[in-house]
PDB file of C-alpha atoms and ligand atoms in Angstrom:
ATOM      1  CA  PRO D   1      81.323  38.844  20.603  1.00  0.00           C
ATOM      2  CA  ILE D   2      81.689  36.672  23.650  1.00  0.00           C
ATOM      3  CA  PRO D   3      83.388  33.205  22.760  1.00  0.00           C
ATOM      4  CA  VAL D   4      81.427  30.103  22.754  1.00  0.00           C
ATOM      5  CA  ILE D   5      83.222  26.485  22.691  1.00  0.00           C
ATOM      6  CA  ALA D   6      80.013  24.006  21.686  1.00  0.00           C
ATOM      7  CA  ILE D   7      81.206  20.298  22.859  1.00  0.00           C
ATOM      8  CA  ASP D   8      78.455  17.963  22.088  1.00  0.00           C
ATOM      9  CA  GLY D   9      78.274  14.520  22.259  1.00  0.00           C
ATOM     10  CA  PRO D  10      76.443  11.154  23.349  1.00  0.00           C
ATOM     11  CA  THR D  11      76.963  10.086  27.095  1.00  0.00           C
ATOM     12  CA  ALA D  12      79.450   8.716  28.286  1.00  0.00           C
ATOM     13  CA  SER D  13      81.835  10.018  25.157  1.00  0.00           C
ATOM     14  CA  GLY D  14      84.047  12.598  27.984  1.00  0.00           C
ATOM     15  CA  LYS D  15      82.661  15.330  26.766  1.00  0.00           C
ATOM     16  CA  GLY D  16      81.948  16.541  30.698  1.00  0.00           C
ATOM     17  CA  THR D  17      85.001  16.775  31.996  1.00  0.00           C
ATOM     18  CA  VAL D  18      86.920  17.332  29.160  1.00  0.00           C
ATOM     19  CA  ALA D  19      84.260  20.885  28.500  1.00  0.00           C
ATOM     20  CA  HIS D  20      85.509  21.315  32.836  1.00  0.00           C
ATOM     21  CA  ARG D  21      89.180  21.089  31.589  1.00  0.00           C
ATOM     22  CA  VAL D  22      88.918  23.546  29.006  1.00  0.00           C
ATOM     23  CA  ALA D  23      87.030  26.395  30.623  1.00  0.00           C
ATOM     24  CA  ASP D  24      89.293  25.671  33.606  1.00  0.00           C
ATOM     25  CA  LYS D  25      92.187  26.683  31.331  1.00  0.00           C
ATOM     26  CA  LEU D  26      91.101  29.587  29.403  1.00  0.00           C
ATOM     27  CA  GLY D  27      89.067  30.920  33.118  1.00  0.00           C
ATOM     28  CA  PHE D  28      85.905  30.554  30.801  1.00  0.00           C
ATOM     29  CA  HIS D  29      82.221  29.804  32.880  1.00  0.00           C
ATOM     30  CA  TYR D  30      80.688  26.570  32.087  1.00  0.00           C
ATOM     31  CA  LEU D  31      77.552  25.246  31.187  1.00  0.00           C
ATOM     32  CA  ASP D  32      76.342  21.491  31.837  1.00  0.00           C
ATOM     33  CA  SER D  33      73.225  21.677  29.653  1.00  0.00           C
ATOM     34  CA  GLY D  34      72.564  18.438  30.298  1.00  0.00           C
ATOM     35  CA  ALA D  35      72.471  19.339  34.478  1.00  0.00           C
ATOM     36  CA  LEU D  36      69.590  21.340  33.307  1.00  0.00           C
ATOM     37  CA  TYR D  37      67.234  18.356  31.969  1.00  0.00           C
ATOM     38  CA  ARG D  38      68.160  16.201  35.063  1.00  0.00           C
ATOM     39  CA  LEU D  39      67.260  18.766  36.912  1.00  0.00           C
ATOM     40  CA  THR D  40      64.050  18.974  34.696  1.00  0.00           C
ATOM     41  CA  ALA D  41      63.317  15.369  35.338  1.00  0.00           C
ATOM     42  CA  LEU D  42      64.433  15.223  39.178  1.00  0.00           C
ATOM     43  CA  SER D  43      61.635  17.610  39.637  1.00  0.00           C
ATOM     44  CA  ALA D  44      59.008  16.184  38.160  1.00  0.00           C
ATOM     45  CA  LEU D  45      59.808  12.789  39.621  1.00  0.00           C
ATOM     46  CA  ARG D  46      59.814  14.334  42.505  1.00  0.00           C
ATOM     47  CA  ARG D  47      56.905  16.036  42.418  1.00  0.00           C
ATOM     48  CA  GLY D  48      54.975  13.151  40.398  1.00  0.00           C
ATOM     49  CA  THR D  49      54.049  15.037  37.264  1.00  0.00           C
ATOM     50  CA  SER D  50      53.372  12.615  34.730  1.00  0.00           C
ATOM     51  CA  LEU D  51      55.985  12.561  32.034  1.00  0.00           C
ATOM     52  CA  THR D  52      53.764  12.597  28.891  1.00  0.00           C
ATOM     53  CA  ASP D  53      52.445  16.318  30.446  1.00  0.00           C
ATOM     54  CA  GLU D  54      54.500  18.429  28.085  1.00  0.00           C
ATOM     55  CA  HIS D  55      52.765  21.642  29.282  1.00  0.00           C
ATOM     56  CA  ALA D  56      53.247  20.691  33.106  1.00  0.00           C
ATOM     57  CA  LEU D  57      57.386  20.032  32.151  1.00  0.00           C
ATOM     58  CA  ALA D  58      57.416  23.033  30.095  1.00  0.00           C
ATOM     59  CA  LYS D  59      56.056  25.068  33.485  1.00  0.00           C
ATOM     60  CA  LEU D  60      58.656  23.206  35.560  1.00  0.00           C
ATOM     61  CA  ALA D  61      61.722  23.687  33.146  1.00  0.00           C
ATOM     62  CA  GLU D  62      61.028  27.318  32.789  1.00  0.00           C
ATOM     63  CA  HIS D  63      60.760  28.115  36.512  1.00  0.00           C
ATOM     64  CA  LEU D  64      63.521  25.863  38.015  1.00  0.00           C
ATOM     65  CA  PRO D  65      64.703  27.540  41.093  1.00  0.00           C
ATOM     66  CA  CYS D  66      68.478  26.341  40.611  1.00  0.00           C
ATOM     67  CA  SER D  67      71.767  27.454  40.810  1.00  0.00           C
ATOM     68  CA  PHE D  68      75.196  26.154  40.308  1.00  0.00           C
ATOM     69  CA  SER D  69      77.682  27.729  42.752  1.00  0.00           C
ATOM     70  CA  GLY D  70      81.006  26.517  43.203  1.00  0.00           C
ATOM     71  CA  GLY D  71      80.423  23.022  41.452  1.00  0.00           C
ATOM     72  CA  ALA D  72      77.497  22.102  43.621  1.00  0.00           C
ATOM     73  CA  ILE D  73      73.587  21.737  41.482  1.00  0.00           C
ATOM     74  CA  ILE D  74      71.483  23.857  44.056  1.00  0.00           C
ATOM     75  CA  LEU D  75      67.894  22.974  43.342  1.00  0.00           C
ATOM     76  CA  ALA D  76      65.056  25.147  45.522  1.00  0.00           C
ATOM     77  CA  HIS D  77      67.982  24.818  48.448  1.00  0.00           C
ATOM     78  CA  GLU D  78      68.906  21.636  48.494  1.00  0.00           C
ATOM     79  CA  ASN D  79      72.344  20.692  46.989  1.00  0.00           C
ATOM     80  CA  VAL D  80      71.019  17.928  43.992  1.00  0.00           C
ATOM     81  CA  THR D  81      74.759  17.756  42.660  1.00  0.00           C
ATOM     82  CA  ASP D  82      74.512  14.090  43.500  1.00  0.00           C
ATOM     83  CA  ALA D  83      70.639  13.471  43.655  1.00  0.00           C
ATOM     84  CA  ILE D  84      70.644  14.250  39.046  1.00  0.00           C
ATOM     85  CA  ARG D  85      73.444  11.611  38.413  1.00  0.00           C
ATOM     86  CA  ALA D  86      70.887   8.381  39.292  1.00  0.00           C
ATOM     87  CA  GLU D  87      70.118   6.229  36.409  1.00  0.00           C
ATOM     88  CA  GLU D  88      66.805   7.271  36.595  1.00  0.00           C
ATOM     89  CA  VAL D  89      66.971  10.979  36.297  1.00  0.00           C
ATOM     90  CA  GLY D  90      69.348  10.611  33.175  1.00  0.00           C
ATOM     91  CA  ASN D  91      66.967   8.116  31.453  1.00  0.00           C
ATOM     92  CA  THR D  92      63.914  10.498  32.018  1.00  0.00           C
ATOM     93  CA  ALA D  93      65.760  13.682  31.346  1.00  0.00           C
ATOM     94  CA  SER D  94      66.710  11.997  27.699  1.00  0.00           C
ATOM     95  CA  ARG D  95      62.911  10.748  27.663  1.00  0.00           C
ATOM     96  CA  ILE D  96      61.271  14.507  28.583  1.00  0.00           C
ATOM     97  CA  ALA D  97      64.334  16.318  26.433  1.00  0.00           C
ATOM     98  CA  ALA D  98      62.275  15.028  23.644  1.00  0.00           C
ATOM     99  CA  LEU D  99      59.521  17.173  23.833  1.00  0.00           C
ATOM    100  CA  PRO D 100      59.538  20.686  22.051  1.00  0.00           C
ATOM    101  CA  ALA D 101      58.314  22.861  25.149  1.00  0.00           C
ATOM    102  CA  VAL D 102      60.716  21.639  27.555  1.00  0.00           C
ATOM    103  CA  ARG D 103      63.315  22.175  25.496  1.00  0.00           C
ATOM    104  CA  GLN D 104      61.906  25.579  24.210  1.00  0.00           C
ATOM    105  CA  ALA D 105      61.194  26.261  28.375  1.00  0.00           C
ATOM    106  CA  LEU D 106      65.598  25.803  28.793  1.00  0.00           C
ATOM    107  CA  TYR D 107      66.777  27.761  25.845  1.00  0.00           C
ATOM    108  CA  GLY D 108      66.675  31.372  27.527  1.00  0.00           C
ATOM    109  CA  LEU D 109      68.460  30.231  30.552  1.00  0.00           C
ATOM    110  CA  GLN D 110      71.152  28.333  28.387  1.00  0.00           C
ATOM    111  CA  LEU D 111      72.185  31.343  26.184  1.00  0.00           C
ATOM    112  CA  GLY D 112      72.321  33.330  29.520  1.00  0.00           C
ATOM    113  CA  PHE D 113      75.223  31.632  31.300  1.00  0.00           C
ATOM    114  CA  ARG D 114      76.810  33.683  27.892  1.00  0.00           C
ATOM    115  CA  LYS D 115      79.367  35.345  29.444  1.00  0.00           C
ATOM    116  CA  THR D 116      82.802  37.508  29.425  1.00  0.00           C
ATOM    117  CA  PRO D 117      85.719  36.568  29.011  1.00  0.00           C
ATOM    118  CA  GLY D 118      83.674  33.565  27.640  1.00  0.00           C
ATOM    119  CA  LEU D 119      81.632  29.987  27.774  1.00  0.00           C
ATOM    120  CA  VAL D 120      82.282  26.321  27.300  1.00  0.00           C
ATOM    121  CA  ALA D 121      79.303  24.729  26.686  1.00  0.00           C
ATOM    122  CA  ASP D 122      78.285  20.871  27.299  1.00  0.00           C
ATOM    123  CA  GLY D 123      75.798  18.955  25.605  1.00  0.00           C
ATOM    124  CA  ARG D 124      73.850  17.552  22.724  1.00  0.00           C
ATOM    125  CA  ASP D 125      72.485  20.397  20.806  1.00  0.00           C
ATOM    126  CA  MET D 126      74.998  23.049  21.694  1.00  0.00           C
ATOM    127  CA  GLY D 127      76.626  23.760  18.327  1.00  0.00           C
ATOM    128  CA  THR D 128      73.153  22.718  16.523  1.00  0.00           C
ATOM    129  CA  VAL D 129      70.534  24.880  18.258  1.00  0.00           C
ATOM    130  CA  ILE D 130      71.596  26.721  21.048  1.00  0.00           C
ATOM    131  CA  PHE D 131      74.911  28.351  20.275  1.00  0.00           C
ATOM    132  CA  PRO D 132      75.003  27.700  16.483  1.00  0.00           C
ATOM    133  CA  HIS D 133      77.569  30.631  15.727  1.00  0.00           C
ATOM    134  CA  ALA D 134      80.065  29.771  18.182  1.00  0.00           C
ATOM    135  CA  PRO D 135      83.785  29.836  17.073  1.00  0.00           C
ATOM    136  CA  LEU D 136      84.494  26.599  17.961  1.00  0.00           C
ATOM    137  CA  LYS D 137      82.040  23.277  18.332  1.00  0.00           C
ATOM    138  CA  VAL D 138      83.485  19.986  18.672  1.00  0.00           C
ATOM    139  CA  PHE D 139      81.691  16.379  18.183  1.00  0.00           C
ATOM    140  CA  LEU D 140      83.164  14.104  20.789  1.00  0.00           C
ATOM    141  CA  THR D 141      82.210  10.463  20.100  1.00  0.00           C
ATOM    142  CA  ALA D 142      83.722   7.487  21.186  1.00  0.00           C
ATOM    143  CA  SER D 143      82.777   4.007  20.839  1.00  0.00           C
ATOM    144  CA  VAL D 144      79.910   1.876  22.448  1.00  0.00           C
ATOM    145  CA  ALA D 145      82.718  -0.459  24.287  1.00  0.00           C
ATOM    146  CA  ALA D 146      85.211   2.375  25.161  1.00  0.00           C
ATOM    147  CA  ARG D 147      81.713   4.800  26.753  1.00  0.00           C
ATOM    148  CA  ALA D 148      80.326   1.219  28.429  1.00  0.00           C
ATOM    149  CA  GLU D 149      83.344   0.882  30.340  1.00  0.00           C
ATOM    150  CA  ARG D 150      84.052   4.862  31.221  1.00  0.00           C
ATOM    151  CA  ARG D 151      80.386   4.727  32.566  1.00  0.00           C
ATOM    152  CA  TYR D 152      81.367   1.238  34.868  1.00  0.00           C
ATOM    153  CA  LYS D 153      84.498   2.556  35.945  1.00  0.00           C
ATOM    154  CA  GLN D 154      82.757   5.874  37.315  1.00  0.00           C
ATOM    155  CA  LEU D 155      79.851   3.676  39.092  1.00  0.00           C
ATOM    156  CA  ILE D 156      82.194   1.176  40.582  1.00  0.00           C
ATOM    157  CA  GLU D 157      84.853   4.361  42.004  1.00  0.00           C
ATOM    158  CA  LYS D 158      81.248   5.637  43.065  1.00  0.00           C
ATOM    159  CA  GLY D 159      80.672   2.106  45.515  1.00  0.00           C
ATOM    160  CA  ILE D 160      77.407   1.766  43.054  1.00  0.00           C
ATOM    161  CA  SER D 161      77.576  -1.942  41.826  1.00  0.00           C
ATOM    162  CA  ALA D 162      77.290  -1.905  37.955  1.00  0.00           C
ATOM    163  CA  ASN D 163      76.688  -4.391  35.213  1.00  0.00           C
ATOM    164  CA  MET D 164      78.140  -4.254  31.849  1.00  0.00           C
ATOM    165  CA  GLU D 165      75.570  -6.014  29.984  1.00  0.00           C
ATOM    166  CA  ASP D 166      73.156  -4.138  31.669  1.00  0.00           C
ATOM    167  CA  LEU D 167      75.098  -0.532  30.850  1.00  0.00           C
ATOM    168  CA  LEU D 168      75.139  -1.736  27.677  1.00  0.00           C
ATOM    169  CA  MET D 169      71.480  -1.967  26.942  1.00  0.00           C
ATOM    170  CA  ASP D 170      71.220   1.447  28.285  1.00  0.00           C
ATOM    171  CA  LEU D 171      73.646   3.118  26.748  1.00  0.00           C
ATOM    172  CA  GLN D 172      72.419   2.253  23.134  1.00  0.00           C
ATOM    173  CA  ALA D 173      68.726   3.123  24.136  1.00  0.00           C
ATOM    174  CA  ARG D 174      70.084   6.850  25.527  1.00  0.00           C
ATOM    175  CA  ASP D 175      71.881   7.200  22.028  1.00  0.00           C
ATOM    176  CA  ASP D 176      68.857   5.745  19.878  1.00  0.00           C
ATOM    177  CA  ARG D 177      66.229   8.217  21.837  1.00  0.00           C
ATOM    178  CA  ASP D 178      69.021  10.884  20.828  1.00  0.00           C
ATOM    179  CA  THR D 179      69.830  10.675  18.069  1.00  0.00           C
ATOM    180  CA  HIS D 180      66.486  10.087  16.442  1.00  0.00           C
ATOM    181  CA  ARG D 181      64.142  12.091  18.417  1.00  0.00           C
ATOM    182  CA  ALA D 182      62.574  14.587  15.935  1.00  0.00           C
ATOM    183  CA  ILE D 183      63.808  17.790  17.677  1.00  0.00           C
ATOM    184  CA  ALA D 184      67.808  18.559  18.304  1.00  0.00           C
ATOM    185  CA  PRO D 185      68.652  14.967  17.095  1.00  0.00           C
ATOM    186  CA  LEU D 186      72.021  14.575  18.693  1.00  0.00           C
ATOM    187  CA  VAL D 187      74.643  14.953  15.169  1.00  0.00           C
ATOM    188  CA  PRO D 188      77.894  16.767  14.922  1.00  0.00           C
ATOM    189  CA  ALA D 189      76.898  20.727  13.747  1.00  0.00           C
ATOM    190  CA  GLU D 190      78.407  22.002  10.464  1.00  0.00           C
ATOM    191  CA  GLY D 191      81.778  22.688  10.886  1.00  0.00           C
ATOM    192  CA  ALA D 192      81.940  20.891  14.177  1.00  0.00           C
ATOM    193  CA  HIS D 193      85.703  19.182  14.555  1.00  0.00           C
ATOM    194  CA  VAL D 194      84.731  14.887  15.106  1.00  0.00           C
ATOM    195  CA  LEU D 195      87.204  13.570  17.905  1.00  0.00           C
ATOM    196  CA  ASP D 196      87.190  10.258  18.698  1.00  0.00           C
ATOM    197  CA  THR D 197      88.339   9.785  22.570  1.00  0.00           C
ATOM    198  CA  SER D 198      88.442   5.882  22.288  1.00  0.00           C
ATOM    199  CA  GLN D 199      92.114   5.924  22.126  1.00  0.00           C
ATOM    200  CA  ILE D 200      93.188   9.206  23.861  1.00  0.00           C
ATOM    201  CA  THR D 201      93.186   9.676  27.720  1.00  0.00           C
ATOM    202  CA  ALA D 202      90.719  13.174  28.731  1.00  0.00           C
ATOM    203  CA  ASP D 203      94.165  15.121  28.521  1.00  0.00           C
ATOM    204  CA  GLN D 204      94.807  14.540  25.216  1.00  0.00           C
ATOM    205  CA  ALA D 205      91.332  15.448  24.088  1.00  0.00           C
ATOM    206  CA  VAL D 206      91.644  18.942  26.385  1.00  0.00           C
ATOM    207  CA  GLU D 207      94.692  19.802  24.476  1.00  0.00           C
ATOM    208  CA  GLN D 208      93.472  19.048  21.039  1.00  0.00           C
ATOM    209  CA  VAL D 209      90.410  21.561  21.333  1.00  0.00           C
ATOM    210  CA  LEU D 210      92.642  24.053  23.166  1.00  0.00           C
ATOM    211  CA  LYS D 211      94.664  23.794  19.418  1.00  0.00           C
ATOM    212  CA  TRP D 212      91.891  23.372  17.287  1.00  0.00           C
ATOM    213  CA  TYR D 213      90.703  26.956  19.731  1.00  0.00           C
ATOM    214  CA  ALA D 214      93.914  28.862  19.040  1.00  0.00           C
ATOM    215  CA  ALA D 215      94.320  27.719  15.441  1.00  0.00           C
TER     216      ALA D 215
HETATM  217  O1  CDP S 301      75.634  12.487  31.371  1.00  0.00           O
HETATM  218  P1  CDP S 301      74.914  12.193  30.579  1.00  0.00           P
HETATM  219  O2  CDP S 301      75.881  12.471  29.011  1.00  0.00           O
HETATM  220  O3  CDP S 301      74.533  10.770  29.732  1.00  0.00           O
HETATM  221  O4  CDP S 301      74.362  12.841  30.413  1.00  0.00           O
HETATM  222  P2  CDP S 301      73.632  14.525  30.538  1.00  0.00           P
HETATM  223  O5  CDP S 301      74.891  15.591  29.358  1.00  0.00           O
HETATM  224  O6  CDP S 301      73.635  14.683  31.642  1.00  0.00           O
HETATM  225  O7  CDP S 301      72.202  14.552  29.966  1.00  0.00           O
HETATM  226  C1  CDP S 301      70.711  14.047  30.101  1.00  0.00           C
HETATM  227  C2  CDP S 301      69.881  14.000  28.912  1.00  0.00           C
HETATM  228  O8  CDP S 301      69.885  15.016  28.792  1.00  0.00           O
HETATM  229  C3  CDP S 301      70.854  12.835  27.810  1.00  0.00           C
HETATM  230  O9  CDP S 301      70.240  11.852  27.676  1.00  0.00           O
HETATM  231  C4  CDP S 301      69.848  13.832  26.636  1.00  0.00           C
HETATM  232  O10 CDP S 301      68.483  13.198  26.318  1.00  0.00           O
HETATM  233  C5  CDP S 301      68.880  15.101  27.093  1.00  0.00           C
HETATM  234  N1  CDP S 301      70.076  16.440  27.096  1.00  0.00           N
HETATM  235  C6  CDP S 301      69.833  17.026  25.446  1.00  0.00           C
HETATM  236  O11 CDP S 301      68.744  16.644  25.317  1.00  0.00           O
HETATM  237  N2  CDP S 301      70.199  18.016  25.300  1.00  0.00           N
HETATM  238  C7  CDP S 301      71.570  19.016  25.434  1.00  0.00           C
HETATM  239  N3  CDP S 301      71.980  19.963  25.436  1.00  0.00           N
HETATM  240  C8  CDP S 301      72.121  18.120  26.786  1.00  0.00           C
HETATM  241  C9  CDP S 301      71.160  16.909  27.456  1.00  0.00           C
END
């Protein structure tokens, strides 16, 4: 079977960076599942779809005209790589991600990323729902303070002004929604290795994941 490394964790735990580098090192494909929720959110915001219309949102998710090419994320011929990273899109993504029909609509699309020679899948439910038989499952965490600081630095680097207190509140609200939702809540999968990245660099986290994979 084609190997999958499932990397799950809360927002700003470093999972995107770590998953990407692990995929590069192994020459594996990379699935940024959060981007699919963000693309659905962006489409909904642009079309003015009601965020409580589960059926309409699921339809949007099921027919997302998106593609991933060389690090760029394309939606209906438009490069939306930066647009989907906006805070409003992230918050909307986390709201619609609580809707079962939306998650169901994105299920098959995610399975399709599993191709030879292998896949590193990054998200919230990669090890619990999408790839429960993955030979390696990792749950990345970090303290709320460490994650807020990372997010702060990312925003400042992009030239976006940020306020630490607002960031902390946003992080906690998102954590709360992601861990307490009824469907696919954010929890470590059975058999997952838990790695706290508060005190280690992304490279050290990558090394640890590669060690687990080789073991
Ligand atoms: O960048 P960040 O970690 O904040 O978020 P993301 O990975 O891009 O995902 C955005 C939102 O989509 C999350 O807050 C989750 O609510 C949702 N999501 C999910 O429910 N399941 C996934 N596999 C990935 C993301």
